[in-house]
XYZ file of C-alpha atoms in Angstrom:
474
model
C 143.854 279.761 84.098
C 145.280 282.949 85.665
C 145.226 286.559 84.467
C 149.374 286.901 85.057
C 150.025 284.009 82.475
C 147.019 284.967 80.392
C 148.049 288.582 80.389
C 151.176 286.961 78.611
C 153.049 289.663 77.042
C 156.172 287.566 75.528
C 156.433 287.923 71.506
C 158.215 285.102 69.215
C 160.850 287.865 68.637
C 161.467 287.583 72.378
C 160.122 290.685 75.006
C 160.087 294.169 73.813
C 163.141 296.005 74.366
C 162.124 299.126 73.757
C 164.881 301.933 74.424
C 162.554 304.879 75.328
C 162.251 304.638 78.740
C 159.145 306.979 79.182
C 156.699 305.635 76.657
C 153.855 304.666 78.804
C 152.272 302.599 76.742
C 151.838 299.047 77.771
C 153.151 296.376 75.332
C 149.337 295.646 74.295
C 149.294 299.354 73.176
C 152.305 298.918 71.309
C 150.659 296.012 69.416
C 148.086 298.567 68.363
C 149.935 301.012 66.064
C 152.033 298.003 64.504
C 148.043 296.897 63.633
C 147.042 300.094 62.112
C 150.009 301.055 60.179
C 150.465 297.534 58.394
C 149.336 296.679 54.716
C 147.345 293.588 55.752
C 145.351 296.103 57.816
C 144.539 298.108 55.070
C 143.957 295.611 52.976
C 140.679 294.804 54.368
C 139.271 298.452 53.073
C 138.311 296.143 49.983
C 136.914 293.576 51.452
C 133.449 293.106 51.337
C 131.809 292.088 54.490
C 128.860 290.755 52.871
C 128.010 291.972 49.425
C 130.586 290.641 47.070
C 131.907 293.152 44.630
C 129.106 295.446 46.051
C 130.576 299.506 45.419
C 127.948 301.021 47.280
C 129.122 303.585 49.200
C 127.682 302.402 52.601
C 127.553 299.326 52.310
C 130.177 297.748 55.608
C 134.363 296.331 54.695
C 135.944 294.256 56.748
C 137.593 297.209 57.570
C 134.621 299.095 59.166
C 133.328 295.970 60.496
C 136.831 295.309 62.286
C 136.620 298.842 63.824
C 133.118 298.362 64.970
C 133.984 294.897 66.530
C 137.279 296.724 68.155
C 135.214 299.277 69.664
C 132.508 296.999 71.321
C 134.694 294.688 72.466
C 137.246 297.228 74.009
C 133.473 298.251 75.324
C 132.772 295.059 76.644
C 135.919 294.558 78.041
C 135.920 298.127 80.427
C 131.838 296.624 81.564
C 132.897 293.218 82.353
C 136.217 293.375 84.241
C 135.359 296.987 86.430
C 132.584 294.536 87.587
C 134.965 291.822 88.242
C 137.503 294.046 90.308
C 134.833 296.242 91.976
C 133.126 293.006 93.390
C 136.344 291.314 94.236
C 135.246 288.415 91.959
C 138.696 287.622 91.365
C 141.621 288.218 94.026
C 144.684 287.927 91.363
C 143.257 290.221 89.033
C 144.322 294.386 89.620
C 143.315 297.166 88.392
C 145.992 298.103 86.214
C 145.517 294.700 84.444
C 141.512 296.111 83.145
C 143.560 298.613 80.967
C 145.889 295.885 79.570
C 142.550 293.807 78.727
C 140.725 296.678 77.303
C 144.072 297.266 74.973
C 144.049 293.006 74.180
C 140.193 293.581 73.216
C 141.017 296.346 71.061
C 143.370 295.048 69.132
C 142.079 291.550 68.407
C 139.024 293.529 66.834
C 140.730 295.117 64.261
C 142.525 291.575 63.274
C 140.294 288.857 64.073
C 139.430 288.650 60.482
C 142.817 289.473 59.138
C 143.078 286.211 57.612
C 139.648 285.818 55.442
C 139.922 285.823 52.005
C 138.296 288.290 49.275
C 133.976 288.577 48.855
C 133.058 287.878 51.984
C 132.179 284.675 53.782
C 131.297 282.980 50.481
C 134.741 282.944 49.930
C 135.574 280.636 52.191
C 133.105 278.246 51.656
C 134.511 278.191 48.144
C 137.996 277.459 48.763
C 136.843 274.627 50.687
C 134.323 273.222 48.330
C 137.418 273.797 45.810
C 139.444 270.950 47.697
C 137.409 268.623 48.429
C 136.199 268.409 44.750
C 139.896 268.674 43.424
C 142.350 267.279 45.919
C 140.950 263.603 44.999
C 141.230 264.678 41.500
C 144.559 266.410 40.734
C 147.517 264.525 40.268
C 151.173 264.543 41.680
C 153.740 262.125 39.796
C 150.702 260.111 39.102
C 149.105 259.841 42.337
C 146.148 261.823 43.721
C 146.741 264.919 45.841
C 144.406 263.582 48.967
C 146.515 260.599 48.790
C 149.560 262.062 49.497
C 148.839 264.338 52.096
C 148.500 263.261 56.049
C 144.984 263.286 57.181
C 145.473 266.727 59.101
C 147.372 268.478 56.001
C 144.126 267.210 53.975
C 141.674 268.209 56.534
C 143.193 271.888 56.753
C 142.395 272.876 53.381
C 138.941 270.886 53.288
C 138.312 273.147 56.816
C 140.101 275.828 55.141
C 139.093 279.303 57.948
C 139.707 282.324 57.984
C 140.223 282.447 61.773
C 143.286 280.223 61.345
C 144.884 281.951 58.490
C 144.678 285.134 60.438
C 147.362 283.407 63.271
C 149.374 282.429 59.999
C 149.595 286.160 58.724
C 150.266 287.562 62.454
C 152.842 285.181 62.971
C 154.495 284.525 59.768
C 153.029 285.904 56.485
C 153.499 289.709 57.392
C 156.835 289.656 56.269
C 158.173 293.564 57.482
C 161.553 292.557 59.958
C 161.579 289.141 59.481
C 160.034 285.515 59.369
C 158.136 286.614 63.097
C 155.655 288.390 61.217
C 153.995 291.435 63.376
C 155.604 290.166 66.271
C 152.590 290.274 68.362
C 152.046 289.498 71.962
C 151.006 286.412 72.744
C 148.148 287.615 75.052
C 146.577 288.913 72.055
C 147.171 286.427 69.375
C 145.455 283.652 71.844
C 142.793 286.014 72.095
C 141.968 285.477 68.128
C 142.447 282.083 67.952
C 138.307 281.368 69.063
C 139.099 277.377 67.894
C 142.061 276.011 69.683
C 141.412 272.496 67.542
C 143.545 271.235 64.674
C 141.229 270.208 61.798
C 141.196 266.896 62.642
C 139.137 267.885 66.078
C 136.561 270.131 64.401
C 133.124 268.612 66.026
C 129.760 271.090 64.844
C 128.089 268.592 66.618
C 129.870 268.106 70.492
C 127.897 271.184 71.910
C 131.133 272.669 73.151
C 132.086 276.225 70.722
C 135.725 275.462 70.934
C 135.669 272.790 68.636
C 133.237 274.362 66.065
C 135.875 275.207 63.238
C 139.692 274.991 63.685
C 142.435 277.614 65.132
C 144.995 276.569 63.533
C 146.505 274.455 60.683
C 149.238 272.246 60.814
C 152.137 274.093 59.502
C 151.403 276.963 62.307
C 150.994 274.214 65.093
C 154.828 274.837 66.469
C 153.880 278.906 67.252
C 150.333 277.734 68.143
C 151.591 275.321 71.054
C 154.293 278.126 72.077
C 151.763 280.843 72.868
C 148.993 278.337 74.289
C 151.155 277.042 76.880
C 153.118 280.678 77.544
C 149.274 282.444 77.956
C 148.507 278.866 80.243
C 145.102 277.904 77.731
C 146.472 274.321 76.430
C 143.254 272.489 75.794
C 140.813 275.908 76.586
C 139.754 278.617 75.023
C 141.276 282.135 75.967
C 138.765 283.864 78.600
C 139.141 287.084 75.938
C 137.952 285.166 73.020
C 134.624 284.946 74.482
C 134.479 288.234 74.564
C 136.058 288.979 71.476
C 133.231 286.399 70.036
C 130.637 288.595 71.318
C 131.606 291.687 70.065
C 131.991 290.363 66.878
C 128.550 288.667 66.981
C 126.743 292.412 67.873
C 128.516 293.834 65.375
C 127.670 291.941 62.217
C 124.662 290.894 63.660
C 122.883 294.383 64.036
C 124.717 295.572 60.780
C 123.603 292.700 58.703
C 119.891 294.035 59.569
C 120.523 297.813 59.070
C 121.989 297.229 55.965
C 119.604 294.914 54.826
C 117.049 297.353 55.046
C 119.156 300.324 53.773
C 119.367 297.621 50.295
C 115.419 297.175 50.743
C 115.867 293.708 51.424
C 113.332 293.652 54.287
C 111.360 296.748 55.071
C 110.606 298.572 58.447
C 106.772 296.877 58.431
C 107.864 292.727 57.827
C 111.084 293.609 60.001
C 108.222 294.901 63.080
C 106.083 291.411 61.269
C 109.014 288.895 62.250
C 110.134 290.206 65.591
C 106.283 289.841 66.511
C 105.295 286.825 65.195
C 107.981 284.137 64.657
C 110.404 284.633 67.586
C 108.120 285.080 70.377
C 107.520 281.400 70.807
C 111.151 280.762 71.268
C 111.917 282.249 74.438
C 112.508 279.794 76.848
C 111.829 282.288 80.005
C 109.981 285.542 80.759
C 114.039 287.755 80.475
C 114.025 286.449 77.159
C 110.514 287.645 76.654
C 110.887 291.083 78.005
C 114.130 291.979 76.320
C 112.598 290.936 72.536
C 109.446 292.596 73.676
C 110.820 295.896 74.775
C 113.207 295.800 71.467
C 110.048 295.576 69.434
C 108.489 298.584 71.527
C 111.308 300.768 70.771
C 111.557 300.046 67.316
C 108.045 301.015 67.303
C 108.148 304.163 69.390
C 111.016 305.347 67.091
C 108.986 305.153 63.984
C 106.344 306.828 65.987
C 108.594 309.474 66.199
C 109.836 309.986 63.197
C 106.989 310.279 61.575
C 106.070 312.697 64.037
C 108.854 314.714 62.530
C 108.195 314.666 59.190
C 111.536 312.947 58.248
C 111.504 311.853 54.650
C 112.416 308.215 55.554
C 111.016 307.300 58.682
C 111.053 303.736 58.418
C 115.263 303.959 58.055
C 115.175 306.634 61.150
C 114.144 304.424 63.382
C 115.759 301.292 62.385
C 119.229 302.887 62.362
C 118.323 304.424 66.095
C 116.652 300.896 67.031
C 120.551 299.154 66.028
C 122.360 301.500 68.770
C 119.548 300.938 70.865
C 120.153 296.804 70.524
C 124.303 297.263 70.322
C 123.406 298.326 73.719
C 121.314 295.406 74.844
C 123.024 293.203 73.507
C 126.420 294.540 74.781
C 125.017 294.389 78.215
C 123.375 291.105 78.143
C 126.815 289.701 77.532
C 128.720 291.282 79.945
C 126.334 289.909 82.380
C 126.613 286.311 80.991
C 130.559 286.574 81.139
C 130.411 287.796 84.832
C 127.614 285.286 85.364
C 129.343 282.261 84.140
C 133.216 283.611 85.044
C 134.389 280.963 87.257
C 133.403 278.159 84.419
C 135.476 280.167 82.084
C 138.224 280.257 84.066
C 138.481 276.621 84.105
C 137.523 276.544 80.871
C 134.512 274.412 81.412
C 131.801 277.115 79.490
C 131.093 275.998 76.195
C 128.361 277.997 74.588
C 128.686 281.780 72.868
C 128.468 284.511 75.855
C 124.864 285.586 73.820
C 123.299 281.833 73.444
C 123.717 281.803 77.108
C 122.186 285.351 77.949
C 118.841 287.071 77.948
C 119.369 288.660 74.577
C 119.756 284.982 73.067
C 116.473 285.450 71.179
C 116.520 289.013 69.503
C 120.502 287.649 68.916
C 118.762 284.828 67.169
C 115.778 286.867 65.386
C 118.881 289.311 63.833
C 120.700 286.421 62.427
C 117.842 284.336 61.352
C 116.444 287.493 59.775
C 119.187 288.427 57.709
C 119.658 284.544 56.784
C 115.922 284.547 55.065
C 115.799 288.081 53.595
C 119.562 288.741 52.492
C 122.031 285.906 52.117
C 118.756 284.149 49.862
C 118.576 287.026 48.193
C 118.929 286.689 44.054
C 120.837 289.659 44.110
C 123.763 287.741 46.789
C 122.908 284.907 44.567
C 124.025 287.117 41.435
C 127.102 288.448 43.017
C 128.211 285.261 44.797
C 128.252 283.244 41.287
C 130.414 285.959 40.223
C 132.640 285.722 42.862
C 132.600 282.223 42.310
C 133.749 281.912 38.395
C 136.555 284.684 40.079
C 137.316 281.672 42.754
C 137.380 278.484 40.530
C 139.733 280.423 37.958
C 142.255 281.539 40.674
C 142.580 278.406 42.631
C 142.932 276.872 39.074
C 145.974 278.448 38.004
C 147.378 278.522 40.982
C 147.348 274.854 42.102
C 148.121 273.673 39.007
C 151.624 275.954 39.319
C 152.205 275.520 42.749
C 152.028 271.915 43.183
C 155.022 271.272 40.639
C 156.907 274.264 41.961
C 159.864 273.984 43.911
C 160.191 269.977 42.219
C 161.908 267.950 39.650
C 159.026 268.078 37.783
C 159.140 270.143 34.590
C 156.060 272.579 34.465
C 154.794 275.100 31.966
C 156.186 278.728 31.019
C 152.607 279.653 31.546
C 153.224 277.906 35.351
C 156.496 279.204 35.835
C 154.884 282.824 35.103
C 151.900 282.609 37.536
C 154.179 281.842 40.393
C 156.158 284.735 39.493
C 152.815 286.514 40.584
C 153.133 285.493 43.650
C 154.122 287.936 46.518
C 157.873 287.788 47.363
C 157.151 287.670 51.416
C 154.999 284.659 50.514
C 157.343 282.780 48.500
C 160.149 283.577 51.122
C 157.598 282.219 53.938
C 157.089 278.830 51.998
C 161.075 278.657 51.519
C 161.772 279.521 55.724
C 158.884 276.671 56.644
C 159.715 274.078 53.766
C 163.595 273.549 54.271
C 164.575 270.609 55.410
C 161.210 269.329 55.287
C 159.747 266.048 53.472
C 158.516 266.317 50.295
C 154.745 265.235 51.944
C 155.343 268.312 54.089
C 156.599 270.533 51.023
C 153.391 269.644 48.655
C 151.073 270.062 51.463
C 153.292 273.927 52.049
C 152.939 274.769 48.228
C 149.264 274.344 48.333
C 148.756 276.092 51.728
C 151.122 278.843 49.598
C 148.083 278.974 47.076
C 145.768 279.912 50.052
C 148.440 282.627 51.624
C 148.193 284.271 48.400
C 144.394 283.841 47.551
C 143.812 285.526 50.997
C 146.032 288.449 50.606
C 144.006 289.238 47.833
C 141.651 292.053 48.100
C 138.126 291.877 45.947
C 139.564 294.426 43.666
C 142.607 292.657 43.226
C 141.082 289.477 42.677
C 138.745 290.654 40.317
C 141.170 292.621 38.032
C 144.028 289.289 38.323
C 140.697 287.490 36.971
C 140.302 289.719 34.279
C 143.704 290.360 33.160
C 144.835 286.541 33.114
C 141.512 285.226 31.247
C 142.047 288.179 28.989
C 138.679 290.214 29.723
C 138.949 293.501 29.359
């Protein structure tokens, strides 16, 4: 891989054409304020990160979480490639090409989770569950669903990910000009896709991250291969996405633990308990040691401090300053493991996370397992989650029971005929563009990925009140 082809900044509109000859911006730039100023951007202001239907008024969106994930990885970015061009680690990469990779970075943080549906990660792992318990089950013309459908068709909606459906909105669902969606670079939009695998490839179990979920689902497979072999990454993972990865994991990794305690889900003394006693056995060398040591030193010294102050919550002091003080560590220990290990990304032979391969791997660990234990088993995410759930199996319901006779010969229901009225416009219009001239497999298997477009451009709110109105609550 090269930086001139990865750098690629072709759009499926075609190049920008842009008639004012002294905007200096550079086309990644310009992919920025088409970002910020679209609906599916804003959208994600109600979206919980990861308390469902949670209206506390700290508590993290995807929408803050995107703009903390922007910011370290546009952080990451200007760290990792001045190194790169200051050491001459790479000849064919200049330095007017570390702005264009700060402005990629930046933008693929606010989107990267553009595509995930409403209350959080749970609600994925629903609308999975949801078709593998139903597509063996429901019936078309009196055969099963799974039956009809090609293996990868089936698999995309039993692998059903957020990551994927954010390359479907980008590149189609965003309906503003035309069928192109945002019209994105292709640069960035590889950068996002963090799985280049169908779901037919998905392996949790091969060791290498690319094939840990899927990138992209089979009706988006024709725009996927366009910008893979454009941007020069068939068969690898864009260089970017392991940074974007990164920045993503420091974000909800030290915000997951700052919130936790902000809820009272672990306090200051069990959260100084864990780091000390569980986690020190697992480093596997003395960097590992030092960095989870000195972590737990400064968490300490900033209590220490706090109560030397007389603040009236000393405990939540010195966490929040310990979380900058790890955002820090953490940011640094992967730029060093992407400089470290740059030539085996370049050929696309690296297959581990930037922080599993660092020094920071085990405080990186401690935050997740942490917030696994004390949060996500939690009865209170239990509480909200079956919620969320009865919100889910209603929905998906409805939906699939209109959508997989719509668009047939098959009579259906007013009631049927009225829930796909519900159904966004630029959605419907998206489903009529991809399913001409296709075969009716191809159409089915388009409907039901139509139930998921729709599902996912739902915010919590939305979802809930939609709940509400059709099962007559309220």
């Amino acid at each position: 891989m090269n930086w001139k082809k990865l750098l690629c900044e072709k759009r499926r509109r075609g190049y920008s054409t842009t008639s004012v000859s002294d905007d200096p911006r550079n086309e990644f730039q310009r992919d920025y304020h088409r970002i910020i100023g679209s609906a599916s951007f804003r959208r994600l202001q109600d979206k919980t990160q990861v308390f469902p239907l949670d209206r506390g008024d700290f508590v993290r969106t995807r929408l803050t979480h995107s703009l903390e994930v922007s910011s370290f990885a546009k952080s990451l970015g200007q760290m990792i490639f001045r190194k790169i061009v200051d050491y001459g680690m790479d000849s064919e990469l200049e330095e007017q090409d570390i702005e264009k990779i700060c402005s990629i970075l930046e933008c693929a943080g606010l989107i990267h989770d553009i595509g995930n549906p409403p209350f959080g990660h749970f609600g994925e792992d629903y609308v999975r569950g949801w078709f593998r318990r139903n597509l063996p089950v429901i019936e078309l013309d009196g055969r099963k669903l799974a039956d009809i459908l090609s293996p990868q068709m089936r698999e995309d909606l039993y692998h059903f990910e957020g990551n994927a459906q954010a390359l479907r909105i980008l590149t189609k669902l965003h309906f503003l000009v035309d069928e192109n969606g945002m019209n994105l670079t292709y640069g960035l939009l590889n950068t996002i896709i963090k799985y280049p695998v169908p779901s037919t490839a998905v392996n949790k179990e091969s060791g290498n991250i690319k094939e840990k979920k899927m990138g992209y689902y089979y009706a988006d497979r024709e725009i996927f291969e366009d910008i893979v072999s454009s941007t020069g990454t068939v068969g690898f993972r864009h260089p970017l996405a392991f940074v974007l990865e990164a920045a993503d994991d420091i974000a909800y990794k030290t915000a997951d633990i700052e919130d936790a305690v902000k809820k009272g889900f672990i306090s200051y003394n069990k959260l100084v308990s864990e780091l000390k006693g569980t986690y020190q056995g697992k480093c596997g060398n003395d960097s590992e040691r030092s960095v989870l040591d000195e972590a737990v030193n400064r968490l300490e010294y900033y209590y220490g401090q706090a109560v030397e102050k007389g603040l009236s919550l000393p405990e939540q002091n010195a966490v929040q300053r310990w979380i900058i003080y790890v955002q820090g560590v953490l940011l640094r220990c992967a730029s060093l493991s992407f400089t470290d290990n740059y030539l085996d990304i370049m050929h696309g032979e690296f297959q581990k996370e930037l922080l599993a391969a660092s020094d920071g791997r085990v405080i990186a660990s401690a935050l997740s397992d942490i917030a696994s234990r004390f949060v996500f088993c939690s009865k209170e995410i239990y509480t909200l989650e079956i919620a969320a759930g009865e919100i889910y199996e209603f929905l998906l319901s409805k939906l699939t029971r209109a959508a997989v006779v719509y668009d047939t010969d098959i009579p259906s229901s007013t009631i049927d005929q009225l829930i796909m009225k519900l159904v966004s416009e630029n959605y419907i219009s998206a489903y009529r563009i991809s399913s001409e001239g296709r075969s009716e497999k191809e159409k089915l298997y388009l409907r039901l990925m139509l139930v998921t477009d729709f599902i996912c451009g739902m915010t919590d709110g939305y979802a809930k009140k939609l709940y509400m109105e059709l099962s007559g609550i309220g």
